[in-house]
Amino acid sequence: MDTLHHCLFLILLSLSVLTQPPMVKPIELDGASNMANEELLALFEVMGDLLDDSTWVDTHPHPCTDTPWPGIQCELLPGDTLLHVTKLHVGPDVATAPACKSNAKLSLSILKLPHLKTLSLFNCFLKPQNVSLSSSLFTNSSVLEQLVLMSNPGLTGDIPSSLSQLTRLRVLSLSQNSFNGGIPKELGQLVKLQQLDLSYNFLTGEIPQEIGGLTSLTILDLSWNQLSGSMPSSLGQLSSLQKMDLSFNKLEGIVPRDLGRLEKLVLLDLSRNSISGPIPDTLSQLENLQYFLIENNPIKTNIPSFVGALKKLLVLGLSGCGLFGPVPDSFGSLSNLTALSLDRNSLNGSIPSNLGALPHLGQLNLSQNHLVGEISLSSEFITRLGKRLDVRDNKELCIDQKRYQNLSYYLVGAPPCVDSPKATNKPWVDQTGTGSGTSKSGMQTSDGEKGRLVIANLGLSDSSSLFFYFGFYLIIMYF
């Protein structure tokens, strides 16, 4: 699962960020550049501190006109006769771009590019280099709208609170770096911010209440950190939010009832924390929710009945939550559902037959529960899902051998039902009725041992049900 989340996140990152890089260093400054000499010189200094190419300036003396470079974008502003650098991007995705220096740094000369709207640096600050962001880099005179510093493992230290002075900022993505310390509460002052991505760092402490002031936010991704404490109720104020990913942290407490106010929410991922139940019924108001993932948390309640009312759900992940009680029949009304993961719980009762009528369901994992009775899913459904249907390790489940005589390969772990279900509580017996059988080695095996043998012979992984995440992350980062 960890690997899948990594893959998903990398896909997200590559789709959500901007493109294009910069670099330069002065050789001759003349009118042919169509730029103010001070601004051109500053650009050369910035690029000279980043790129490992001493000839770059000779090759691109006029980066906005005669000798352009893909990572630099210039614009002629209204009422002005000079071109100004408005976008600077350095990264391996830029064609013919040289690599960053082993001792690359972000020069304070960037402050002399007063019209810069987009700054993005990918894979530039690498280990064992340690670079921190100077608080002096960000002032209230900046017009910066998008700051994207991604995949820089050598970028460490605290996230500067002075970022709050970038009052025009719409996108702040600091993902896949090595930032540590807490999330500055001052970021709550960035009222125009639409995307905040601090994922894949080493951030600690609690999520600041002030984040709830970012009412223009559509994407909040704080996943893969070491954040602790409870989720602040102020997150319910993010009325424009479409994606919230807080997975892979150390969050605890309960899910705030105020999250039910996030009517535009499409993705909610709280997986891999220490969040406890119950899940508030106010989440029934999330009518646009398509991805609900809260796997591997100690919820320890029944499956909330309101989940069956979330009609737009595509993916529902409730694995490893200590859930008990039956699988709700209302799940049969989730007609858009493509993946349902309920494994590693303590669910009991029978498998609702109406799950087999869900037209788009392509992944169903019910393994490692206490489900009982005869499986009554349609043959067409079982054939369609194949090995993506997992019912292993439910000791009291069984199948009608005549009905599924050609499909038992897909129902691993479910033995044939006895002729008279009322005659015994065991769903499987051998010819002697002892409840044990003979393995290939000729040794007697109990029911539980038999299941383990089947699993071992098949070589399946408990996390096999999670491969559906690839599809969903491709859609998510669209937001």
XYZ file of C-alpha atoms in Angstrom:
479
model
C 0.000 0.000 0.000
C 2.846 2.352 0.811
C 4.304 1.833 -2.665
C 0.957 2.499 -4.283
C 0.492 5.731 -2.377
C 3.955 6.785 -3.508
C 3.110 6.095 -7.125
C -0.178 7.907 -6.837
C 1.392 10.885 -5.293
C 4.136 11.140 -7.889
C 1.474 11.103 -10.599
C -0.411 13.824 -8.771
C 2.619 15.970 -8.411
C 3.580 15.768 -12.060
C 0.028 16.698 -13.171
C -0.658 19.531 -10.754
C 2.437 21.640 -11.239
C 3.529 24.067 -13.854
C 6.296 23.673 -16.325
C 9.264 25.545 -17.601
C 12.650 26.600 -16.230
C 15.223 29.418 -16.169
C 18.959 30.085 -15.911
C 21.488 32.698 -16.822
C 24.632 34.767 -16.168
C 25.804 38.087 -17.671
C 28.054 38.576 -20.550
C 26.997 41.729 -22.291
C 24.009 43.900 -21.569
C 22.727 45.955 -24.452
C 19.478 47.312 -25.808
C 18.932 44.232 -27.948
C 17.807 42.371 -24.853
C 14.608 44.462 -24.618
C 14.961 44.109 -20.851
C 16.058 46.478 -18.132
C 19.736 45.850 -17.495
C 19.206 45.399 -13.747
C 16.563 42.738 -14.297
C 18.640 40.892 -16.902
C 21.666 40.916 -14.617
C 19.563 39.564 -11.741
C 18.303 36.751 -13.964
C 21.867 35.820 -14.905
C 22.860 35.743 -11.236
C 19.921 33.532 -10.256
C 20.616 31.070 -13.045
C 24.333 31.106 -12.387
C 23.713 30.006 -8.811
C 21.471 27.164 -9.958
C 22.761 25.638 -13.185
C 25.867 23.599 -13.794
C 26.677 25.198 -17.158
C 29.265 27.939 -17.415
C 28.353 28.572 -21.069
C 24.678 29.193 -20.479
C 24.984 32.981 -20.565
C 26.992 32.878 -23.795
C 24.307 30.704 -25.367
C 21.347 32.731 -24.067
C 22.460 36.366 -23.777
C 18.947 37.584 -24.636
C 16.695 34.968 -22.985
C 13.479 36.867 -23.652
C 14.038 37.497 -27.371
C 16.760 36.294 -29.749
C 18.139 33.443 -27.629
C 15.152 32.102 -25.700
C 15.265 29.254 -23.175
C 12.281 26.948 -22.475
C 12.335 27.574 -18.725
C 11.962 31.332 -18.981
C 8.809 33.183 -19.891
C 8.731 36.929 -20.462
C 5.844 39.300 -20.951
C 5.307 42.833 -22.145
C 3.178 44.444 -19.491
C 0.514 47.072 -20.295
C 1.985 50.564 -20.719
C 5.559 49.240 -20.749
C 8.103 48.967 -23.573
C 10.377 46.454 -21.855
C 9.981 42.722 -21.417
C 9.895 41.304 -17.899
C 10.547 37.783 -16.609
C 7.259 36.409 -15.310
C 8.001 32.681 -15.101
C 11.116 30.743 -14.141
C 11.256 26.942 -14.122
C 14.262 24.658 -13.636
C 13.917 20.900 -13.751
C 14.758 17.730 -15.664
C 11.563 18.109 -17.685
C 13.006 21.114 -19.534
C 14.421 20.140 -22.912
C 18.210 20.474 -23.211
C 18.406 21.832 -19.674
C 21.666 21.335 -17.787
C 21.511 19.829 -14.339
C 21.631 21.953 -11.226
C 24.957 22.463 -9.498
C 25.900 20.177 -6.651
C 26.021 23.329 -4.510
C 23.019 25.042 -6.071
C 21.300 27.761 -4.097
C 18.437 30.190 -4.524
C 19.977 33.642 -4.866
C 18.546 36.726 -3.194
C 18.845 38.331 -6.635
C 15.479 36.800 -7.327
C 14.062 39.785 -5.438
C 15.253 41.906 -8.380
C 12.761 40.142 -10.652
C 9.786 42.198 -9.491
C 7.343 40.837 -12.070
C 7.976 37.133 -11.413
C 4.630 35.342 -11.069
C 5.742 31.696 -11.202
C 8.830 30.098 -9.667
C 9.244 26.332 -9.894
C 12.350 24.289 -9.105
C 12.305 20.493 -9.520
C 15.021 18.076 -8.489
C 17.576 20.846 -8.021
C 18.719 20.567 -4.401
C 19.921 17.019 -3.831
C 21.515 15.058 -0.992
C 24.000 15.318 0.649
C 23.491 19.022 0.073
C 21.439 20.839 2.724
C 19.763 24.048 1.604
C 17.216 26.038 3.554
C 14.844 28.732 2.367
C 15.876 32.160 3.603
C 13.028 34.144 5.117
C 14.448 37.162 3.238
C 13.386 35.639 -0.100
C 9.745 36.525 0.425
C 8.462 40.072 0.826
C 5.110 41.786 0.550
C 6.244 43.567 -2.619
C 6.289 40.255 -4.517
C 3.671 39.495 -7.159
C 4.419 35.761 -7.002
C 1.302 33.678 -7.649
C 2.739 30.165 -7.900
C 5.640 28.805 -5.854
C 6.476 25.178 -6.611
C 9.578 23.611 -5.051
C 9.272 19.859 -5.528
C 11.431 16.750 -5.381
C 14.355 18.511 -3.705
C 15.563 16.111 -0.988
C 18.351 18.520 -0.047
C 15.864 21.284 0.729
C 15.554 21.168 4.495
C 14.909 23.264 7.588
C 11.722 25.065 8.559
C 9.115 26.372 6.153
C 9.580 30.161 6.478
C 6.663 31.985 8.067
C 7.545 34.914 5.773
C 5.745 33.033 2.974
C 2.644 34.675 4.427
C 3.818 37.933 2.844
C 3.190 36.538 -0.636
C -0.332 37.889 -0.556
C -1.061 37.059 -4.217
C -0.052 33.423 -3.919
C -2.538 30.951 -5.409
C -0.408 27.792 -5.499
C 2.085 26.717 -2.820
C 3.561 23.278 -3.473
C 6.527 22.176 -1.347
C 6.100 18.451 -1.840
C 8.815 15.769 -1.708
C 11.430 17.827 0.062
C 12.985 17.424 3.511
C 11.292 20.244 5.401
C 10.884 19.670 9.111
C 9.377 21.540 12.034
C 5.778 22.679 12.160
C 3.406 24.147 9.622
C 3.580 27.945 10.100
C 0.237 29.237 11.327
C 0.924 32.399 9.303
C 0.081 30.473 6.123
C -3.531 30.988 7.159
C -3.149 34.595 5.984
C -2.804 33.570 2.326
C -6.466 34.179 1.595
C -6.062 33.790 -2.194
C -4.398 30.385 -1.894
C -6.134 27.674 -3.917
C -3.663 24.793 -3.595
C -1.549 23.910 -0.555
C 0.631 20.826 -0.943
C 3.166 20.075 1.812
C 3.166 16.309 1.336
C 6.159 13.987 1.600
C 8.209 15.967 4.086
C 9.080 15.496 7.758
C 6.683 18.038 9.245
C 5.676 17.594 12.874
C 3.253 19.143 15.334
C -0.427 19.861 14.871
C -2.336 21.207 11.895
C -2.808 24.913 12.704
C -6.359 26.104 13.304
C -5.501 29.067 11.073
C -5.513 26.817 7.985
C -9.293 27.048 8.226
C -9.014 30.667 7.062
C -7.978 29.593 3.545
C -11.514 29.749 2.198
C -10.380 29.758 -1.459
C -8.515 26.458 -1.047
C -9.512 23.647 -3.415
C -6.627 21.237 -2.647
C -5.142 20.514 0.781
C -2.490 17.804 0.813
C -0.517 17.238 4.023
C 0.019 13.504 3.535
C 3.182 11.542 4.305
C 4.433 13.671 7.196
C 4.577 13.145 10.952
C 1.738 15.449 11.954
C 0.068 14.664 15.263
C -2.814 15.815 17.430
C -6.433 16.107 16.374
C -7.813 17.404 13.117
C -8.874 21.017 13.760
C -12.594 21.666 13.412
C -11.708 24.809 11.427
C -11.060 22.558 8.408
C -14.833 22.582 8.041
C -14.571 26.242 6.973
C -12.765 25.354 3.735
C -15.938 25.737 1.736
C -14.247 25.481 -1.681
C -12.250 22.349 -0.872
C -12.387 19.471 -3.346
C -9.456 17.342 -2.185
C -8.277 16.718 1.397
C -5.449 14.239 1.870
C -4.131 13.837 5.419
C -3.040 10.215 5.043
C 0.143 8.694 6.476
C 0.500 10.895 9.541
C 0.043 10.403 13.285
C -3.287 12.159 13.672
C -5.600 10.993 16.433
C -8.947 11.810 17.965
C -12.180 11.739 16.008
C -13.154 13.131 12.631
C -14.604 16.637 13.223
C -18.329 16.884 12.596
C -17.681 20.157 10.755
C -16.152 18.268 7.820
C -19.729 17.581 6.804
C -19.922 21.201 5.660
C -17.443 20.599 2.812
C -20.136 20.200 0.185
C -17.706 20.358 -2.762
C -15.384 17.660 -1.433
C -14.558 14.941 -3.966
C -11.662 13.190 -2.206
C -11.241 12.558 1.530
C -8.223 10.441 2.460
C -7.491 9.941 6.168
C -5.738 6.578 5.822
C -2.880 5.415 8.035
C -3.402 7.555 11.110
C -4.651 6.793 14.625
C -8.124 8.265 14.180
C -10.831 6.684 16.317
C -14.575 6.327 15.838
C -17.323 6.894 15.469
C -17.290 8.480 12.021
C -19.755 11.402 12.321
C -23.039 11.086 10.463
C -22.621 14.691 9.284
C -20.437 13.270 6.499
C -23.701 12.144 4.891
C -23.895 15.727 3.579
C -20.850 15.167 1.342
C -23.011 14.569 -1.693
C -20.146 15.048 -4.178
C -17.737 12.679 -2.456
C -16.236 10.131 -4.864
C -13.218 8.840 -2.930
C -13.524 8.041 0.771
C -10.447 6.387 2.274
C -10.004 5.938 6.006
C -8.074 2.665 6.015
C -5.856 1.503 8.867
C -7.351 3.594 11.650
C -8.773 2.198 14.914
C -12.373 3.217 14.175
C -13.826 0.134 15.957
C -17.531 0.699 15.255
C -20.158 -0.587 12.879
C -19.929 0.604 9.302
C -21.802 3.940 9.376
C -25.213 3.572 7.773
C -24.927 6.922 5.986
C -22.168 5.599 3.707
C -24.807 3.909 1.600
C -26.314 7.334 0.889
C -23.129 8.732 -0.729
C -24.390 8.018 -4.221
C -21.389 9.430 -6.118
C -18.833 7.191 -4.401
C -16.385 5.542 -6.768
C -13.856 4.203 -4.256
C -14.548 3.248 -0.640
C -11.652 2.058 1.502
C -12.418 0.887 5.056
C -9.731 -1.787 5.422
C -8.094 -2.452 8.758
C -10.400 -0.252 10.839
C -11.565 -2.795 13.429
C -15.117 -2.546 12.090
C -17.731 -5.041 13.229
C -21.337 -5.869 12.451
C -22.789 -6.661 9.026
C -21.998 -5.252 5.619
C -24.912 -2.828 5.041
C -27.421 -3.816 2.359
C -27.456 -0.127 1.414
C -24.072 -0.625 -0.270
C -26.039 -2.254 -3.059
C -27.380 1.176 -4.009
C -23.905 2.650 -4.644
C -24.311 2.232 -8.389
C -21.161 4.194 -9.300
C -18.847 2.205 -7.031
C -15.747 0.793 -8.741
C -13.739 -0.421 -5.736
C -14.805 -1.553 -2.261
C -12.222 -2.593 0.308
C -13.487 -3.949 3.655
C -10.723 -6.434 4.448
C -8.969 -6.917 7.795
C -11.963 -6.088 9.980
C -14.317 -8.129 12.162
C -17.399 -7.924 9.979
C -19.983 -10.673 10.389
C -23.188 -11.785 8.768
C -23.544 -12.758 5.128
C -22.306 -11.050 1.981
C -25.185 -8.953 0.578
C -26.126 -10.487 -2.758
C -26.967 -7.062 -4.191
C -23.269 -6.202 -4.294
C -23.137 -8.442 -7.327
C -25.581 -6.158 -9.107
C -23.303 -3.105 -8.943
C -22.575 -2.477 -12.637
C -19.186 -0.789 -12.280
C -17.699 -2.646 -9.326
C -14.339 -4.049 -10.391
C -12.630 -4.621 -7.028
C -14.167 -6.221 -3.942
C -12.046 -7.244 -0.971
C -13.875 -8.882 1.940
C -10.978 -10.989 3.186
C -9.977 -11.513 6.811
C -13.354 -10.958 8.440
C -15.929 -13.202 10.162
C -18.459 -13.397 7.341
C -20.666 -16.494 7.267
C -23.079 -18.435 5.108
C -23.322 -19.318 1.465
C -21.945 -16.897 -1.104
C -24.823 -15.866 -3.360
C -23.115 -13.510 -5.799
C -23.968 -14.029 -9.463
C -21.676 -16.147 -11.632
C -21.360 -13.275 -14.082
C -20.148 -10.984 -11.307
C -17.594 -13.489 -10.021
C -16.281 -14.091 -13.539
C -16.006 -10.365 -14.210
C -13.976 -9.660 -11.072
C -11.870 -12.796 -11.168
C -8.989 -12.504 -8.697
C -10.066 -8.972 -7.848
C -12.736 -10.618 -5.699
C -11.133 -11.644 -2.415
C -13.064 -13.563 0.249
C -10.155 -15.384 1.904
C -9.977 -15.982 5.651
C -13.692 -15.970 6.406
C -13.924 -19.376 8.070
C -17.710 -19.744 7.931
C -18.179 -18.750 4.275
C -18.970 -21.483 1.782
C -20.047 -21.971 -1.837
C -22.565 -24.098 -3.689
C -20.181 -26.387 -5.525
C -22.647 -27.207 -8.295
C -23.485 -23.562 -8.933
C -19.879 -22.421 -8.970
C -18.187 -25.588 -10.214
C -16.149 -23.667 -12.810
C -15.571 -20.602 -10.630
C -14.114 -22.018 -7.430
C -10.690 -20.881 -8.632
C -11.819 -17.299 -7.976
C -13.319 -18.056 -4.575
C -10.153 -19.089 -2.800
C -10.711 -19.830 0.859
C -14.429 -20.606 0.540
C -15.005 -24.404 0.793
C -18.091 -26.211 -0.501
C -21.191 -25.964 1.667
C -22.470 -29.182 3.231
C -25.668 -30.721 1.890
C -27.575 -29.885 5.037
C -26.487 -26.516 6.461
C -28.577 -27.102 9.569
C -26.789 -30.323 10.392
C -23.533 -28.658 11.351
C -22.084 -25.240 12.007
C -19.095 -26.096 9.820
C -19.347 -25.031 6.187
C -16.857 -27.666 5.060
C -16.451 -31.315 5.976
C -14.557 -34.184 4.452
C -16.026 -37.592 3.755
C -15.701 -38.624 7.364
C -17.399 -35.455 8.594
C -14.523 -34.593 10.866
C -13.991 -31.089 9.582
C -10.486 -31.838 8.454
C -8.949 -32.820 5.129
C -5.750 -34.044 3.623
C -3.117 -31.758 2.155
C -1.044 -32.528 -0.920
C 1.650 -33.817 1.356
C -0.762 -36.326 2.860
C -0.897 -34.574 6.223
C -4.157 -33.897 7.979
C -5.137 -30.210 8.032
C -7.708 -28.318 10.039
C -10.053 -25.798 8.455
C -7.840 -22.887 9.457
C -4.702 -24.626 8.240
C -6.421 -25.454 4.981
C -7.091 -21.749 4.363
C -3.484 -20.886 5.078
C -2.287 -23.548 2.665
C -4.480 -22.183 -0.109
C -3.181 -18.677 0.476
C 0.421 -19.812 0.565
C 0.026 -21.832 -2.634
C -1.634 -18.968 -4.416
C 1.015 -16.457 -3.367
C -1.399 -13.586 -2.963
C -0.643 -10.459 -0.951
C -3.022 -8.973 1.610
C -2.555 -5.617 -0.052
C -3.479 -6.861 -3.522
C -6.826 -5.123 -3.333
C -5.220 -1.728 -3.355
C -4.066 -1.640 -6.978
C -7.164 0.343 -7.895
C -5.498 3.444 -6.392
C -3.520 4.026 -9.562
C -6.667 5.025 -11.423
C -8.064 7.240 -8.764
C -4.917 9.359 -8.301
C -4.795 10.140 -11.975
C -8.270 11.676 -11.644
C -7.618 13.385 -8.310
C -4.779 15.596 -9.353
C -6.991 16.924 -12.033
C -8.414 19.006 -9.208
